[in-house]
Amino acid sequence: MKFFLDTANLHEIREAVELGVLDGVTTNPSLMAKEGIRGLDNVMAHYRQICELVDGDVSAEVIATDYDGIVREGEALAELHPSIVVKVPMIRDGIKAIKYFAEKGIKTNCTLIFTAGQALLAAKAGATYVSPFVGRLDDIGQDGLQLVEQIVQIFSNYGYPTEVLAASVRHVPHLIQCAEIGADVVTCPLSVISGLLNHPLTDKGLATFLADHKRVNA
Ligand code: G3P
């Protein structure tokens, strides 16, 4: 399973790269705003910086919601760096644009997926990734992981090459269950990846090992 970091924060990206387990990055307009990145030139420069830090796909989201605008923005993003994946919202013109990008060999990530039908449509249009939002479905009392499971099953039934990128992954159990289900990718904050390191018995066991070593080597 690939680990993507869901952030536009360069320090967090550097930290995950240093850990040696990062396969890519996803961003969205909210995450860019959180870092205070504004203005087209700054946005483009920031994406370039992210691409230079990470050896893997970097999702950069279009703002336009009409076909011509999505195509124009997506082509400009794709020209920035070979790692760029154009993130396109799950809307009618988005699906048409994904088809266009697929024919041109431009990678896409269809975002804001909340049903298996939306995922199927994006796969048929040729999306490279679909992003079901696990946490946001949980937030409204639905089962986000069940959606991931459904999409994995459907894509496997028909051999779609589209990868299931579980997004809005909020905590370690989410990530582990995505791995059990067979999601191709999870994208999450650094805290979730760091959370995989932890268990109190690991800390306790290490403290005992070191204390015993010190006792006989003092
Ligand atoms: O990748 C989508 C993600 O940024 C949404 O996460 O936690 O805002 O639902 P969240």
mmCIF file of C-alpha atoms and ligand atoms in Angstrom:
data_model
loop_
_atom_site.group_PDB
_atom_site.id
_atom_site.type_symbol
_atom_site.label_atom_id
_atom_site.label_comp_id
_atom_site.label_asym_id
_atom_site.label_seq_id
_atom_site.Cartn_x
_atom_site.Cartn_y
_atom_site.Cartn_z
ATOM 1 C CA MET A 1 0.000 0.000 0.000
ATOM 2 C CA LYS A 2 1.268 3.459 -0.886
ATOM 3 C CA PHE A 3 1.435 6.188 1.779
ATOM 4 C CA PHE A 4 0.629 9.703 0.597
ATOM 5 C CA LEU A 5 0.768 12.722 2.878
ATOM 6 C CA ASP A 6 -2.342 14.912 2.761
ATOM 7 C CA THR A 7 -0.756 18.313 3.291
ATOM 8 C CA ALA A 8 0.804 21.333 1.648
ATOM 9 C CA ASN A 9 3.184 21.813 4.591
ATOM 10 C CA LEU A 10 6.803 21.511 3.433
ATOM 11 C CA HIS A 11 8.189 20.695 6.915
ATOM 12 C CA GLU A 12 5.795 17.779 7.309
ATOM 13 C CA ILE A 13 6.631 16.538 3.821
ATOM 14 C CA ARG A 14 10.367 16.724 4.597
ATOM 15 C CA GLU A 15 9.807 14.788 7.842
ATOM 16 C CA ALA A 16 7.917 11.997 6.065
ATOM 17 C CA VAL A 17 10.560 11.858 3.311
ATOM 18 C CA GLU A 18 13.257 11.515 5.987
ATOM 19 C CA LEU A 19 11.360 8.615 7.568
ATOM 20 C CA GLY A 20 11.713 6.942 4.179
ATOM 21 C CA VAL A 21 8.148 5.777 3.708
ATOM 22 C CA LEU A 22 6.526 8.513 1.625
ATOM 23 C CA ASP A 23 5.136 7.616 -1.811
ATOM 24 C CA GLY A 24 3.418 10.866 -2.712
ATOM 25 C CA VAL A 25 1.457 13.930 -1.609
ATOM 26 C CA THR A 26 -2.105 15.114 -2.024
ATOM 27 C CA THR A 27 -3.165 18.720 -1.626
ATOM 28 C CA ASN A 28 -6.416 20.602 -1.975
ATOM 29 C CA PRO A 29 -7.366 24.290 -1.954
ATOM 30 C CA SER A 30 -8.137 24.169 1.795
ATOM 31 C CA LEU A 31 -4.693 22.712 2.584
ATOM 32 C CA MET A 32 -3.002 25.358 0.387
ATOM 33 C CA ALA A 33 -4.996 28.094 2.156
ATOM 34 C CA LYS A 34 -3.961 26.649 5.547
ATOM 35 C CA GLU A 35 -0.310 27.264 4.565
ATOM 36 C CA GLY A 36 -1.181 30.829 3.493
ATOM 37 C CA ILE A 37 -0.289 30.154 -0.162
ATOM 38 C CA ARG A 38 -2.172 32.642 -2.338
ATOM 39 C CA GLY A 39 -1.841 34.008 -5.866
ATOM 40 C CA LEU A 40 -1.287 31.867 -8.946
ATOM 41 C CA ASP A 41 2.498 32.339 -9.113
ATOM 42 C CA ASN A 42 2.948 31.400 -5.451
ATOM 43 C CA VAL A 43 0.631 28.416 -5.788
ATOM 44 C CA MET A 44 2.538 27.120 -8.810
ATOM 45 C CA ALA A 45 5.909 27.712 -7.113
ATOM 46 C CA HIS A 46 4.692 25.830 -4.023
ATOM 47 C CA TYR A 47 3.611 22.819 -6.093
ATOM 48 C CA ARG A 48 7.037 22.808 -7.733
ATOM 49 C CA GLN A 49 8.722 22.808 -4.310
ATOM 50 C CA ILE A 50 6.570 19.878 -3.178
ATOM 51 C CA CYS A 51 7.431 17.953 -6.352
ATOM 52 C CA GLU A 52 11.125 18.520 -5.783
ATOM 53 C CA LEU A 53 10.890 17.147 -2.227
ATOM 54 C CA VAL A 54 8.949 13.969 -2.971
ATOM 55 C CA ASP A 55 9.785 11.060 -5.233
ATOM 56 C CA GLY A 56 6.198 10.236 -6.211
ATOM 57 C CA ASP A 57 2.869 11.576 -7.410
ATOM 58 C CA VAL A 58 1.714 14.996 -6.215
ATOM 59 C CA SER A 59 -1.982 15.809 -6.585
ATOM 60 C CA ALA A 60 -2.702 19.460 -7.418
ATOM 61 C CA GLU A 61 -6.348 20.476 -7.581
ATOM 62 C CA VAL A 62 -8.022 22.619 -10.224
ATOM 63 C CA ILE A 63 -10.276 25.467 -9.094
ATOM 64 C CA ALA A 64 -12.372 25.703 -12.275
ATOM 65 C CA THR A 65 -15.637 23.792 -12.428
ATOM 66 C CA ASP A 66 -16.325 24.137 -16.174
ATOM 67 C CA TYR A 67 -14.779 21.810 -18.772
ATOM 68 C CA ASP A 68 -12.670 24.443 -20.576
ATOM 69 C CA GLY A 69 -11.408 25.876 -17.307
ATOM 70 C CA ILE A 70 -10.557 22.452 -15.844
ATOM 71 C CA VAL A 71 -8.659 21.511 -19.020
ATOM 72 C CA ARG A 72 -6.798 24.840 -19.096
ATOM 73 C CA GLU A 73 -5.809 24.687 -15.421
ATOM 74 C CA GLY A 74 -5.008 20.975 -15.544
ATOM 75 C CA GLU A 75 -2.701 21.353 -18.532
ATOM 76 C CA ALA A 76 -0.862 24.231 -16.833
ATOM 77 C CA LEU A 77 -0.463 22.141 -13.665
ATOM 78 C CA ALA A 78 0.721 19.074 -15.598
ATOM 79 C CA GLU A 79 3.399 21.182 -17.315
ATOM 80 C CA LEU A 80 4.855 22.197 -13.953
ATOM 81 C CA HIS A 81 6.488 18.859 -13.168
ATOM 82 C CA PRO A 82 6.222 15.203 -14.316
ATOM 83 C CA SER A 83 5.035 14.199 -10.803
ATOM 84 C CA ILE A 84 1.885 16.328 -10.963
ATOM 85 C CA VAL A 85 -1.452 14.504 -10.912
ATOM 86 C CA VAL A 86 -4.357 16.786 -11.815
ATOM 87 C CA LYS A 87 -6.982 16.600 -9.090
ATOM 88 C CA VAL A 88 -10.446 17.042 -10.543
ATOM 89 C CA PRO A 89 -13.742 17.251 -8.619
ATOM 90 C CA MET A 90 -16.451 14.636 -9.163
ATOM 91 C CA ILE A 91 -18.769 16.738 -11.312
ATOM 92 C CA ARG A 92 -20.110 16.314 -14.853
ATOM 93 C CA ASP A 93 -17.489 18.553 -16.479
ATOM 94 C CA GLY A 94 -14.844 16.957 -14.270
ATOM 95 C CA ILE A 95 -15.613 13.524 -15.717
ATOM 96 C CA LYS A 96 -15.414 14.911 -19.265
ATOM 97 C CA ALA A 97 -12.075 16.534 -18.429
ATOM 98 C CA ILE A 98 -10.727 13.291 -16.883
ATOM 99 C CA LYS A 99 -11.503 11.538 -20.174
ATOM 100 C CA TYR A 100 -9.644 14.284 -22.053
ATOM 101 C CA PHE A 101 -6.631 14.120 -19.719
ATOM 102 C CA ALA A 102 -6.533 10.304 -19.945
ATOM 103 C CA GLU A 103 -6.348 10.506 -23.728
ATOM 104 C CA LYS A 104 -3.484 12.992 -23.446
ATOM 105 C CA GLY A 105 -1.586 10.799 -20.936
ATOM 106 C CA ILE A 106 -2.075 13.259 -18.057
ATOM 107 C CA LYS A 107 -2.631 11.562 -14.681
ATOM 108 C CA THR A 108 -5.754 12.475 -12.714
ATOM 109 C CA ASN A 109 -7.168 12.060 -9.219
ATOM 110 C CA CYS A 110 -10.963 12.296 -9.087
ATOM 111 C CA THR A 111 -11.744 13.835 -5.711
ATOM 112 C CA LEU A 112 -14.817 14.200 -3.490
ATOM 113 C CA ILE A 113 -16.017 10.644 -4.114
ATOM 114 C CA PHE A 114 -18.859 9.636 -1.789
ATOM 115 C CA THR A 115 -20.533 6.771 -3.687
ATOM 116 C CA ALA A 116 -19.415 3.656 -5.545
ATOM 117 C CA GLY A 117 -21.270 4.943 -8.618
ATOM 118 C CA GLN A 118 -19.141 8.085 -8.678
ATOM 119 C CA ALA A 119 -15.989 5.955 -8.421
ATOM 120 C CA LEU A 120 -17.155 3.691 -11.252
ATOM 121 C CA LEU A 121 -17.846 6.675 -13.492
ATOM 122 C CA ALA A 122 -14.410 8.154 -12.810
ATOM 123 C CA ALA A 123 -12.741 4.792 -13.538
ATOM 124 C CA LYS A 124 -14.623 4.480 -16.813
ATOM 125 C CA ALA A 125 -13.467 7.990 -17.770
ATOM 126 C CA GLY A 126 -9.874 6.839 -17.178
ATOM 127 C CA ALA A 127 -8.985 8.412 -13.825
ATOM 128 C CA THR A 128 -5.600 7.349 -12.454
ATOM 129 C CA TYR A 129 -6.918 7.575 -8.871
ATOM 130 C CA VAL A 130 -10.310 7.945 -7.205
ATOM 131 C CA SER A 131 -10.461 9.515 -3.755
ATOM 132 C CA PRO A 132 -13.289 8.302 -1.505
ATOM 133 C CA PHE A 133 -13.457 10.510 1.632
ATOM 134 C CA VAL A 134 -13.587 8.100 4.559
ATOM 135 C CA GLY A 135 -13.719 10.497 7.515
ATOM 136 C CA ARG A 136 -16.287 12.831 5.997
ATOM 137 C CA LEU A 137 -18.710 9.934 5.459
ATOM 138 C CA ASP A 138 -18.134 8.825 9.056
ATOM 139 C CA ASP A 139 -18.881 12.424 10.104
ATOM 140 C CA ILE A 140 -22.433 12.154 8.720
ATOM 141 C CA GLY A 141 -23.074 8.731 10.244
ATOM 142 C CA GLN A 142 -22.238 6.656 7.162
ATOM 143 C CA ASP A 143 -19.513 4.032 6.865
ATOM 144 C CA GLY A 144 -16.568 5.476 4.934
ATOM 145 C CA LEU A 145 -14.573 2.249 5.033
ATOM 146 C CA GLN A 146 -17.488 0.294 3.602
ATOM 147 C CA LEU A 147 -17.372 2.602 0.573
ATOM 148 C CA VAL A 148 -13.640 1.926 0.128
ATOM 149 C CA GLU A 149 -14.361 -1.806 0.310
ATOM 150 C CA GLN A 150 -17.138 -1.542 -2.321
ATOM 151 C CA ILE A 151 -14.914 0.395 -4.728
ATOM 152 C CA VAL A 152 -11.980 -2.026 -4.297
ATOM 153 C CA GLN A 153 -14.360 -4.926 -5.056
ATOM 154 C CA ILE A 154 -15.872 -3.262 -8.144
ATOM 155 C CA PHE A 155 -12.498 -2.296 -9.628
ATOM 156 C CA SER A 156 -11.216 -5.816 -9.009
ATOM 157 C CA ASN A 157 -14.318 -7.370 -10.655
ATOM 158 C CA TYR A 158 -13.547 -5.607 -13.917
ATOM 159 C CA GLY A 159 -9.780 -5.130 -13.704
ATOM 160 C CA TYR A 160 -9.938 -1.332 -13.775
ATOM 161 C CA PRO A 161 -6.410 0.078 -13.506
ATOM 162 C CA THR A 162 -7.712 3.070 -11.512
ATOM 163 C CA GLU A 163 -6.178 3.084 -8.028
ATOM 164 C CA VAL A 164 -8.313 3.470 -4.916
ATOM 165 C CA LEU A 165 -6.833 6.330 -2.894
ATOM 166 C CA ALA A 166 -8.527 6.415 0.509
ATOM 167 C CA ALA A 167 -8.692 10.075 1.569
ATOM 168 C CA SER A 168 -9.915 11.875 4.666
ATOM 169 C CA VAL A 169 -8.141 9.146 6.654
ATOM 170 C CA ARG A 170 -8.101 10.566 10.166
ATOM 171 C CA HIS A 171 -6.496 7.984 12.491
ATOM 172 C CA VAL A 172 -4.445 4.788 12.670
ATOM 173 C CA PRO A 173 -7.415 2.344 12.715
ATOM 174 C CA HIS A 174 -8.702 3.982 9.502
ATOM 175 C CA LEU A 175 -5.321 3.368 7.857
ATOM 176 C CA ILE A 176 -5.059 -0.233 9.066
ATOM 177 C CA GLN A 177 -8.588 -1.051 7.908
ATOM 178 C CA CYS A 178 -7.837 0.469 4.492
ATOM 179 C CA ALA A 179 -4.826 -1.866 4.321
ATOM 180 C CA GLU A 180 -7.000 -4.867 5.271
ATOM 181 C CA ILE A 181 -9.530 -3.925 2.604
ATOM 182 C CA GLY A 182 -6.794 -3.573 -0.014
ATOM 183 C CA ALA A 183 -6.920 0.151 -0.824
ATOM 184 C CA ASP A 184 -4.026 0.948 -3.169
ATOM 185 C CA VAL A 185 -3.148 4.198 -1.414
ATOM 186 C CA VAL A 186 -4.008 6.075 1.772
ATOM 187 C CA THR A 187 -3.525 9.792 2.133
ATOM 188 C CA CYS A 188 -3.450 11.204 5.641
ATOM 189 C CA PRO A 189 -1.840 13.767 7.926
ATOM 190 C CA LEU A 190 1.692 13.110 9.214
ATOM 191 C CA SER A 191 0.262 12.402 12.685
ATOM 192 C CA VAL A 192 -1.423 9.237 11.336
ATOM 193 C CA ILE A 193 1.798 7.905 9.786
ATOM 194 C CA SER A 194 3.730 8.791 12.961
ATOM 195 C CA GLY A 195 1.010 7.064 14.970
ATOM 196 C CA LEU A 196 2.019 3.765 13.356
ATOM 197 C CA LEU A 197 5.262 3.899 15.334
ATOM 198 C CA ASN A 198 3.649 3.805 18.735
ATOM 199 C CA HIS A 199 2.802 1.154 21.290
ATOM 200 C CA PRO A 200 3.305 1.498 25.070
ATOM 201 C CA LEU A 201 4.735 -2.033 25.281
ATOM 202 C CA THR A 202 7.382 -1.059 22.711
ATOM 203 C CA ASP A 203 8.441 1.875 24.911
ATOM 204 C CA LYS A 204 8.318 -0.237 28.064
ATOM 205 C CA GLY A 205 10.203 -3.139 26.483
ATOM 206 C CA LEU A 206 12.932 -0.872 25.117
ATOM 207 C CA ALA A 207 13.365 0.838 28.496
ATOM 208 C CA THR A 208 13.801 -2.594 30.132
ATOM 209 C CA PHE A 209 16.313 -3.774 27.486
ATOM 210 C CA LEU A 210 18.389 -0.616 27.896
ATOM 211 C CA ALA A 211 18.236 -0.746 31.712
ATOM 212 C CA ASP A 212 19.344 -4.414 31.758
ATOM 213 C CA HIS A 213 22.194 -3.641 29.364
ATOM 214 C CA LYS A 214 23.308 -0.734 31.551
ATOM 215 C CA ARG A 215 23.109 -2.861 34.731
ATOM 216 C CA VAL A 216 25.578 -5.503 33.491
ATOM 217 C CA ASN A 217 27.801 -3.087 31.554
ATOM 218 C CA ALA A 218 28.104 -0.401 34.218
HETATM 219 O O1 G3P B 1 -7.745 14.401 0.890
HETATM 220 C C1 G3P B 1 -8.970 14.899 1.365
HETATM 221 C C2 G3P B 1 -8.778 15.385 2.749
HETATM 222 O O2 G3P B 1 -7.938 16.521 2.766
HETATM 223 C C3 G3P B 1 -10.014 15.649 3.495
HETATM 224 O O3 G3P B 1 -9.704 15.371 4.800
HETATM 225 O O4 G3P B 1 -10.017 15.414 7.215
HETATM 226 O O5 G3P B 1 -10.672 17.406 5.806
HETATM 227 O O6 G3P B 1 -12.011 15.313 5.737
HETATM 228 P P1 G3P B 1 -10.652 15.897 5.958
#
